mmCIF file of C-alpha atoms in Angstrom:
data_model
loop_
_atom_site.group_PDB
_atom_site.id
_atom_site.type_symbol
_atom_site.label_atom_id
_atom_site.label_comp_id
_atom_site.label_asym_id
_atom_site.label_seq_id
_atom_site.Cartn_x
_atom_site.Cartn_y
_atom_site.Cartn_z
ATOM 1 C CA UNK A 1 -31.596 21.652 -17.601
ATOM 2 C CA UNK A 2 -30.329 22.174 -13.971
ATOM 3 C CA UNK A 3 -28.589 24.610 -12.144
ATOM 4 C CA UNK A 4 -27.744 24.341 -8.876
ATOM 5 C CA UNK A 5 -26.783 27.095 -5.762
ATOM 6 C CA UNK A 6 -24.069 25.138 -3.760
ATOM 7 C CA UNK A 7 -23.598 26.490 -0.468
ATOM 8 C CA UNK A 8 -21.620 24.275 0.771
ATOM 9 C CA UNK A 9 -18.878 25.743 -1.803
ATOM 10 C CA UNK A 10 -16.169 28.922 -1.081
ATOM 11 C CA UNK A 11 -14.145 30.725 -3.350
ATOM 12 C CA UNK A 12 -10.600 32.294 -2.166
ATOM 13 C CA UNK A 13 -9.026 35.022 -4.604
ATOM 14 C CA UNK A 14 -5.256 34.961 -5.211
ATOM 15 C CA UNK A 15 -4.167 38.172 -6.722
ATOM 16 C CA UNK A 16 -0.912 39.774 -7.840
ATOM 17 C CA UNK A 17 1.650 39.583 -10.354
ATOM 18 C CA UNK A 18 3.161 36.502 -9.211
ATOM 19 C CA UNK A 19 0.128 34.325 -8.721
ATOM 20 C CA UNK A 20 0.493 31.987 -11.628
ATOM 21 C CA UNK A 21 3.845 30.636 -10.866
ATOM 22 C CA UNK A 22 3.262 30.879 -7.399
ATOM 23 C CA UNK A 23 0.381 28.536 -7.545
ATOM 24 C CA UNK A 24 2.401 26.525 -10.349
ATOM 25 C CA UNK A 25 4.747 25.005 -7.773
ATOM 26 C CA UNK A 26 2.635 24.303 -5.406
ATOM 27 C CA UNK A 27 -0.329 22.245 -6.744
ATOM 28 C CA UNK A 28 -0.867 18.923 -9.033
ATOM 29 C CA UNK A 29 -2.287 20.513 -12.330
ATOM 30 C CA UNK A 30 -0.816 23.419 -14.508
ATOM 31 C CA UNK A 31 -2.741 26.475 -14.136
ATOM 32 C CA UNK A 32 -1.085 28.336 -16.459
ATOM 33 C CA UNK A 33 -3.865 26.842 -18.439
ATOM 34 C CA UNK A 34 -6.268 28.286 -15.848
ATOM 35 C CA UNK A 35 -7.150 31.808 -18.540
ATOM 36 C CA UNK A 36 -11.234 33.164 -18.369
ATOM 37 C CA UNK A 37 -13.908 30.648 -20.060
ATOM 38 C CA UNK A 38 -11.775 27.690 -18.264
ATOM 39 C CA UNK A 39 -12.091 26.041 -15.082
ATOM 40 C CA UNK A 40 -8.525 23.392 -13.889
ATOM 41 C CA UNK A 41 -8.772 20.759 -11.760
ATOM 42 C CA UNK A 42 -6.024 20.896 -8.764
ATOM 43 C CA UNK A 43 -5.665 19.635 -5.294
ATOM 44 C CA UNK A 44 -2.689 20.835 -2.749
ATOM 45 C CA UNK A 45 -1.174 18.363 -1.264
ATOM 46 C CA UNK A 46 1.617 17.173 2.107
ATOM 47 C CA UNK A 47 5.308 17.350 0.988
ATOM 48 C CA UNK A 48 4.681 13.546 1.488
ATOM 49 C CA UNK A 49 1.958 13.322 -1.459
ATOM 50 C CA UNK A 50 -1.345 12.952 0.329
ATOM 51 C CA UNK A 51 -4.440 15.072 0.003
ATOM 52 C CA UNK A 52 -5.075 18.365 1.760
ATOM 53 C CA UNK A 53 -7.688 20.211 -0.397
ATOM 54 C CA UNK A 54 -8.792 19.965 -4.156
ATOM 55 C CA UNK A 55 -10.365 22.948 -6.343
ATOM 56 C CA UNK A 56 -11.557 24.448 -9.493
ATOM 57 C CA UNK A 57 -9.255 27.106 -10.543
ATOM 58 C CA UNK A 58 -11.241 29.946 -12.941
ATOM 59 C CA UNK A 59 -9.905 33.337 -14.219
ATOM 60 C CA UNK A 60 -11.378 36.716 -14.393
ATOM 61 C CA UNK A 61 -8.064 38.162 -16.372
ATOM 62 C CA UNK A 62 -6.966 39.369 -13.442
ATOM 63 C CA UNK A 63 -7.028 37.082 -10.455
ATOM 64 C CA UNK A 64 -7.093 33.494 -9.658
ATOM 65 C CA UNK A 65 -10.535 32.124 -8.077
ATOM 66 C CA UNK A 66 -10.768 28.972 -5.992
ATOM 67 C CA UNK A 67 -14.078 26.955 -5.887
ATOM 68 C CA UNK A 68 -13.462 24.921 -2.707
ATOM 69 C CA UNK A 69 -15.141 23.366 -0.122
ATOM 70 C CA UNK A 70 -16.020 26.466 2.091
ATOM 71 C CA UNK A 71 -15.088 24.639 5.429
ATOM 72 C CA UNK A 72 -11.400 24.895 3.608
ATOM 73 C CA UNK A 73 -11.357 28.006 2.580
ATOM 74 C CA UNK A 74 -9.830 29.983 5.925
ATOM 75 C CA UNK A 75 -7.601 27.200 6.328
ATOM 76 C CA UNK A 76 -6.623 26.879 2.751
ATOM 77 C CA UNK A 77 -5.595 30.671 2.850
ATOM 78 C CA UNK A 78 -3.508 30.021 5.704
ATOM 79 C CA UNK A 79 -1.684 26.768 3.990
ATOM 80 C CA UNK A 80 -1.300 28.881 0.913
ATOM 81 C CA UNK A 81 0.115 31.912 2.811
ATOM 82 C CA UNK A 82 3.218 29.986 4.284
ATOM 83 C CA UNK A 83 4.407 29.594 0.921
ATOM 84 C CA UNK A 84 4.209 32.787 -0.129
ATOM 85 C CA UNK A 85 7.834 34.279 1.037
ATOM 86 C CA UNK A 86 8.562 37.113 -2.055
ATOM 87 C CA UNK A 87 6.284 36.470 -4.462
ATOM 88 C CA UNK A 88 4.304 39.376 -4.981
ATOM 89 C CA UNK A 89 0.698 37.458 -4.184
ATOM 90 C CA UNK A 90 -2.435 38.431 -1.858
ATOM 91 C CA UNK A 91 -4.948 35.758 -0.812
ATOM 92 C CA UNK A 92 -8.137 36.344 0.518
ATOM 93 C CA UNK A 93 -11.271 34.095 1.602
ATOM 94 C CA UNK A 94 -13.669 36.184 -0.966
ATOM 95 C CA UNK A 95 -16.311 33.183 0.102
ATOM 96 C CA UNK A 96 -19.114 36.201 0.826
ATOM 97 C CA UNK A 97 -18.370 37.893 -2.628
ATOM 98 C CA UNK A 98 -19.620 34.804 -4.626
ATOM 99 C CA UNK A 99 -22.071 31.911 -5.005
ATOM 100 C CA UNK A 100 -21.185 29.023 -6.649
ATOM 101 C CA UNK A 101 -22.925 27.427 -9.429
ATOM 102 C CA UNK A 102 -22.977 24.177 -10.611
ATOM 103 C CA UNK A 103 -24.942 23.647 -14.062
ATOM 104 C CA UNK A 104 -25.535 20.463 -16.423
ATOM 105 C CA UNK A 105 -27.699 18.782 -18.711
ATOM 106 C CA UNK A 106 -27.402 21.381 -21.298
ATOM 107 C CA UNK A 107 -27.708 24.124 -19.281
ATOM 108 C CA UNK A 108 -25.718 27.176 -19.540
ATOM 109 C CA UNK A 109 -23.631 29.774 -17.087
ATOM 110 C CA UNK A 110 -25.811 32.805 -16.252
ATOM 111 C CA UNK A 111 -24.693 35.919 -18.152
ATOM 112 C CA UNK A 112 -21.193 38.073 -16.549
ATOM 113 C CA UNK A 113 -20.621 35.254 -14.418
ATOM 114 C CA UNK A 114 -17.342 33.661 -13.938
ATOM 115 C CA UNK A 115 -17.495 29.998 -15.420
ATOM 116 C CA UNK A 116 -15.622 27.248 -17.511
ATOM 117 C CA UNK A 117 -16.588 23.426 -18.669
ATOM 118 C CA UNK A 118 -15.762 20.932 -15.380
ATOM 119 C CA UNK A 119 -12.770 19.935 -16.679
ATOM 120 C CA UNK A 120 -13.876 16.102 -15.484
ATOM 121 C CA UNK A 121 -16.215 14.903 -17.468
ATOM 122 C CA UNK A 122 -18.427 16.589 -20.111
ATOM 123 C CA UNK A 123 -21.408 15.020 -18.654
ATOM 124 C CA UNK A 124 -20.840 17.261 -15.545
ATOM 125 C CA UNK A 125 -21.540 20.472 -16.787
ATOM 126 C CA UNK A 126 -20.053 23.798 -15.382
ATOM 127 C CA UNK A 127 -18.400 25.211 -12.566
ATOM 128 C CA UNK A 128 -19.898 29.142 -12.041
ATOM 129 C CA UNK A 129 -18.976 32.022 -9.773
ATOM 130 C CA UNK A 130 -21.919 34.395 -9.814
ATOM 131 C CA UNK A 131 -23.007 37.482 -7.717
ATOM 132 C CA UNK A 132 -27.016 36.067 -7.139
ATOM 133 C CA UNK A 133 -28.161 32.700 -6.318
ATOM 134 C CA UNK A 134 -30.321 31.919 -9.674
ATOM 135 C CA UNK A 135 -30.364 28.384 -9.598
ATOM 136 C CA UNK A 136 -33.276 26.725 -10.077
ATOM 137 C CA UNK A 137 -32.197 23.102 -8.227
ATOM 138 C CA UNK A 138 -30.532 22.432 -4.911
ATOM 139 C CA UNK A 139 -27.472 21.300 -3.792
ATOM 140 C CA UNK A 140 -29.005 17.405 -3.178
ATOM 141 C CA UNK A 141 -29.831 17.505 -7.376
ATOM 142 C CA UNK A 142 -26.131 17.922 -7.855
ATOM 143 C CA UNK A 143 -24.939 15.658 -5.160
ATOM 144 C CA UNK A 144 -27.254 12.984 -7.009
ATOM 145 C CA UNK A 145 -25.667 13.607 -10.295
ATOM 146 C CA UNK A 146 -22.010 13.662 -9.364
ATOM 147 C CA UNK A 147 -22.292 10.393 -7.365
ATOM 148 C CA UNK A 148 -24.546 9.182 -10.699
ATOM 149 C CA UNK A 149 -20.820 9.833 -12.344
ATOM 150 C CA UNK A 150 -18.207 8.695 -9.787
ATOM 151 C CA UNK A 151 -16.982 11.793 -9.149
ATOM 152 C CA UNK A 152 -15.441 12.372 -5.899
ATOM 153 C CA UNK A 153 -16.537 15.742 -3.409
ATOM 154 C CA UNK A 154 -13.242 16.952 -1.060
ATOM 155 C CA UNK A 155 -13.411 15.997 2.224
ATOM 156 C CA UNK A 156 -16.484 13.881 1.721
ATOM 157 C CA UNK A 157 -14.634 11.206 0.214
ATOM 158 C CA UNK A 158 -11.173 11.870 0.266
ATOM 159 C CA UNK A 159 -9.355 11.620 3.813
ATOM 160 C CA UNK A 160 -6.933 14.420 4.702
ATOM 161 C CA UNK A 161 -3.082 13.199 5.158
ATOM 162 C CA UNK A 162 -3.991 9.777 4.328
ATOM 163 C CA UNK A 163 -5.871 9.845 0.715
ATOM 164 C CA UNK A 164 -3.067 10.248 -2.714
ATOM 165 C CA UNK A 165 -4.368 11.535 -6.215
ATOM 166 C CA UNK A 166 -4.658 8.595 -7.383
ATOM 167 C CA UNK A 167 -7.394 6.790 -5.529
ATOM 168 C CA UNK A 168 -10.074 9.661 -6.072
ATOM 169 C CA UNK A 169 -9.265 9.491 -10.303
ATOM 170 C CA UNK A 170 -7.137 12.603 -10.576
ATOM 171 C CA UNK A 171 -5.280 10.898 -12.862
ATOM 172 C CA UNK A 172 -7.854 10.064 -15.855
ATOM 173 C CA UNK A 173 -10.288 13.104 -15.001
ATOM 174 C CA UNK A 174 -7.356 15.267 -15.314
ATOM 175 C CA UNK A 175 -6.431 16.671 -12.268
ATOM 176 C CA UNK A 176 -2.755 15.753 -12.266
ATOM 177 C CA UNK A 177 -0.547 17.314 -14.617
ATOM 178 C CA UNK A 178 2.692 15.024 -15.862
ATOM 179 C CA UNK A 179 4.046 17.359 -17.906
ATOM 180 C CA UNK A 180 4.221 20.799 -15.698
ATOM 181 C CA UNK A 181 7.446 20.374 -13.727
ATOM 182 C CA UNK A 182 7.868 19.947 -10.176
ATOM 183 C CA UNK A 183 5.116 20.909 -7.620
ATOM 184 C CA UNK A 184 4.363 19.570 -3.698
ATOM 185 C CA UNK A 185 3.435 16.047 -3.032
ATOM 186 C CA UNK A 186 4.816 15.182 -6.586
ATOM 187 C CA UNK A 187 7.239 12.487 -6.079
ATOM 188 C CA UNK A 188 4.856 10.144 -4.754
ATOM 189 C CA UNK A 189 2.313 10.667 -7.163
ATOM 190 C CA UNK A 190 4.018 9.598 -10.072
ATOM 191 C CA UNK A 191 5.821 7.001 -8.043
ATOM 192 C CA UNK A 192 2.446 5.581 -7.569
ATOM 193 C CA UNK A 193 1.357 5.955 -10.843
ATOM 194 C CA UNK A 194 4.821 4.661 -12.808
ATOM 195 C CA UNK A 195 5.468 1.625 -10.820
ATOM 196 C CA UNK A 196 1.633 0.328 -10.229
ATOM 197 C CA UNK A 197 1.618 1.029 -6.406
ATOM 198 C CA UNK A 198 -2.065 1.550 -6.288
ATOM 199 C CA UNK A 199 -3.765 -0.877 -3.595
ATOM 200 C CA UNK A 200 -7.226 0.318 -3.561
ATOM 201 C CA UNK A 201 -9.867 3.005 -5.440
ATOM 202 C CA UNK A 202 -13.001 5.104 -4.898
ATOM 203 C CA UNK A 203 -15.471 3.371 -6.681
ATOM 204 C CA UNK A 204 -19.254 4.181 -7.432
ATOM 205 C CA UNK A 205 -21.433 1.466 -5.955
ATOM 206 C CA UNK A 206 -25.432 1.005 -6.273
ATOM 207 C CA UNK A 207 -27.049 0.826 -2.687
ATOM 208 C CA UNK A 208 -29.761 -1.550 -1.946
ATOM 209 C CA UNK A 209 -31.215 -0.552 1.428
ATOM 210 C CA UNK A 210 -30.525 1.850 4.158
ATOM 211 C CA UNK A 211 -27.481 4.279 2.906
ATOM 212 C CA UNK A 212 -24.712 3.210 5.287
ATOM 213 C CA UNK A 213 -23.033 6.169 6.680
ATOM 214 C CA UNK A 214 -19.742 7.186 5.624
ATOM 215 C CA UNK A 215 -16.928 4.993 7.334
ATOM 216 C CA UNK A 216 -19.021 2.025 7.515
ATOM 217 C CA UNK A 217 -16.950 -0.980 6.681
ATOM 218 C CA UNK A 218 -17.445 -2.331 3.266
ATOM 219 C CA UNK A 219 -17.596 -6.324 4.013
ATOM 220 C CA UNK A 220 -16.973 -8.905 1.440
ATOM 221 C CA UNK A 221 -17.382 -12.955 2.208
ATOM 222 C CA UNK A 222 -17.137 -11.756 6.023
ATOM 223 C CA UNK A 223 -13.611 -10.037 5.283
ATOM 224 C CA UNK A 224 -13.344 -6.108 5.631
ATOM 225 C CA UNK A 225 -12.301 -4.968 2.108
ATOM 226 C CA UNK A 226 -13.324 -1.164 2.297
ATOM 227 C CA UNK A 227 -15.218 1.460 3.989
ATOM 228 C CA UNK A 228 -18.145 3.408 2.389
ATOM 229 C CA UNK A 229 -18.107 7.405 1.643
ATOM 230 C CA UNK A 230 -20.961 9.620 0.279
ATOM 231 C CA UNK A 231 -24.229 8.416 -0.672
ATOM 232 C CA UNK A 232 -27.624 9.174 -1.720
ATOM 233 C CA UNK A 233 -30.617 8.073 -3.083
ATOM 234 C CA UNK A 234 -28.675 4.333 -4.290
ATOM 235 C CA UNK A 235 -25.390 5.978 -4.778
ATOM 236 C CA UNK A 236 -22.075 5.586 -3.399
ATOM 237 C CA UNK A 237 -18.986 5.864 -3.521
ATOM 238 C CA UNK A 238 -16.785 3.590 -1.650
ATOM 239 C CA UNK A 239 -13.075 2.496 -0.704
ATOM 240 C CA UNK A 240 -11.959 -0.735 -1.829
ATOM 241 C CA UNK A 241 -9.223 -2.706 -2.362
ATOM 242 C CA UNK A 242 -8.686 -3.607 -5.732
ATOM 243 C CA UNK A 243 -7.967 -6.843 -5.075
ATOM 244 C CA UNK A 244 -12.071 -7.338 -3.637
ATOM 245 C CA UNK A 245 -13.389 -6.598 -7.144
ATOM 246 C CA UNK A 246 -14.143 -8.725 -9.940
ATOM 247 C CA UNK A 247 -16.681 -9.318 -12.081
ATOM 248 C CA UNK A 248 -20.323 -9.524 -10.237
ATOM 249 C CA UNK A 249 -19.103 -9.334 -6.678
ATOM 250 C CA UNK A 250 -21.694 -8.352 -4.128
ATOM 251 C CA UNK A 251 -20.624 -6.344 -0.792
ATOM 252 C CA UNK A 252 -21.988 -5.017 1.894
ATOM 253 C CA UNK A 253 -22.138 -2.323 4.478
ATOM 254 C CA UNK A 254 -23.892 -2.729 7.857
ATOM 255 C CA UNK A 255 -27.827 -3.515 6.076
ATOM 256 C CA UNK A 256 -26.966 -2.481 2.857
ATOM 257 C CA UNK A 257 -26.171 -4.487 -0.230
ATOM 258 C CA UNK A 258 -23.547 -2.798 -2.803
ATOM 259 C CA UNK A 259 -22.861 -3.279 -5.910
ATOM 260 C CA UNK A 260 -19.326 -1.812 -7.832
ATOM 261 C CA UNK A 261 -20.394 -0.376 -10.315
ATOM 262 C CA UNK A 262 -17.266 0.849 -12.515
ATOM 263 C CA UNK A 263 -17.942 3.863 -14.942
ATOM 264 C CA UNK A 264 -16.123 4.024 -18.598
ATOM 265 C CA UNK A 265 -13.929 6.901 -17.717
ATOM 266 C CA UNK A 266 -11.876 4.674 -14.782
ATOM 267 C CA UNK A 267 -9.212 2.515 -15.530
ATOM 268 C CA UNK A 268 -8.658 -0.487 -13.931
ATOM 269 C CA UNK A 269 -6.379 -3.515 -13.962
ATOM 270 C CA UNK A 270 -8.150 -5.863 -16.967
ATOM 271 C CA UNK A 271 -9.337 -8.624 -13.971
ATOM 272 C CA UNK A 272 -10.827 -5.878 -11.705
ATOM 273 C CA UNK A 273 -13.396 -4.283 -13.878
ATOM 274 C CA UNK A 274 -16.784 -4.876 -12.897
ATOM 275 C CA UNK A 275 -19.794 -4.124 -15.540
ATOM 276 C CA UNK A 276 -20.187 -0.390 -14.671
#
């Protein structure tokens, strides 16, 4: 029962009166659902719909907390702070206040930390925001069992300016609220999701061979039908077009053989659903 000190995360704090409906119009899930014992989903995205950054919003009662990548975090408080204009609403990279936790299996969030259920999937456990590293597994043991679940990691997989919601399963893990009203980037997500525009998904493949590195192209019959992402230990995730997969297709990536390898959770056109 695993929990894991992730270094590579950051948190940044936003604070005042005026932080819930500031962060309301700006990102792609509703975080006025975002209250202590609960973690939400969100990414911030270009005016145009593509991805910048995505996060775990938790509560303390009193501030919002952002689990992101920590390479983001000084530039996410800058992105964040051109919005602000008069809302009454401080933001700070608080990266050197916290560790972040990630915990699964069955295990549980260390006592007074800050923590709520990843909101997606219940197989991945729990996003925590504690003041010690306690873990008792690495960062790899949780890279391992995200990939093991299709689940996408920031910059890692998604491409900044070019990637929408969409492609990285936003949608069906629930990081994309319909409902909430309007927010950045907006328009073309639920453009792409109401009229079908969707070309191409990140999809977990099995890797037989050397792990090609990420942005090797993803070959299929000698056409180029994708590009690989993260990996390790036989998983991946991958780019490809829709219109590549079908049922027992073989690709590959410079040495490596891949396999799609569709989980239950993703929805796909009926004809493109590989056995996952």
């Amino acid at each position: 029962m695993p929990i894991a000190v992730l270094p590579g995360r950051g948190v940044v704090e936003v604070a005042g009166e005026d932080r819930i409906p500031f962060l309301q119009g700006l990102v792609s899930n509703d975080v006025t659902k975002a209250v202590p014992g609960t973690a939400i989903w969100a990414a911030l995205l270009t005016p145009q719909g593509k991805w910048l950054a995505d996060f775990f919003i938790l509560s303390d009662g009193e501030r919002l907390l952002l689990d992101v990548e920590r390479e983001q975090a000084a530039s996410l408080v800058q992105r964040l702070t051109r919005f602000r204009l008069r809302n009454r609403v401080a933001l700070r990279d608080v990266s050197a206040d916290f560790v972040v936790l990630a915990a699964w299996g069955g295990s549980l969030p260390p006592p007074r930390s800050i923590a709520g259920p990843d909101p997606r999937l219940p197989e991945a456990g729990w996003r925590i925001l504690g003041g010690t590293p306690v873990g008792d597994a690495d960062e790899a043991a949780w890279d391992l069992h995200r990939l093991s679940l299709g689940l996408t990691d920031g910059s890692r997989d998604l491409e900044p300016e070019k990637s929408v919601l969409l492609e990285g399963g936003f949608d069906e893990l629930g990081g994309v609220s319909w409902t909430k009203g309007c927010y950045m980037g907006q328009e073309l997500t639920a453009r792409t999701k109401y009229r079908g525009l969707l070309k191409r998904r990140i999809i977990p493949v099995s890797v037989e061979g050397g792990l090609p590195p990420p942005g090797t192209p993803v070959m299929r019959d000698g056409v180029e039908v994708g590009e690989m992402r993260s990996a390790r230990a036989g998983h991946g995730l991958a780019m490809l077009r829709l219109d590549a997969l079908a049922e027992g297709v073989v690709l590959s990536a410079g040495g490596a053989v891949l396999t799609p390898r569709v989980p239950g959770w993703m929805h796909l056109p009926a004809e493109k659903t590989p056995a996952g």
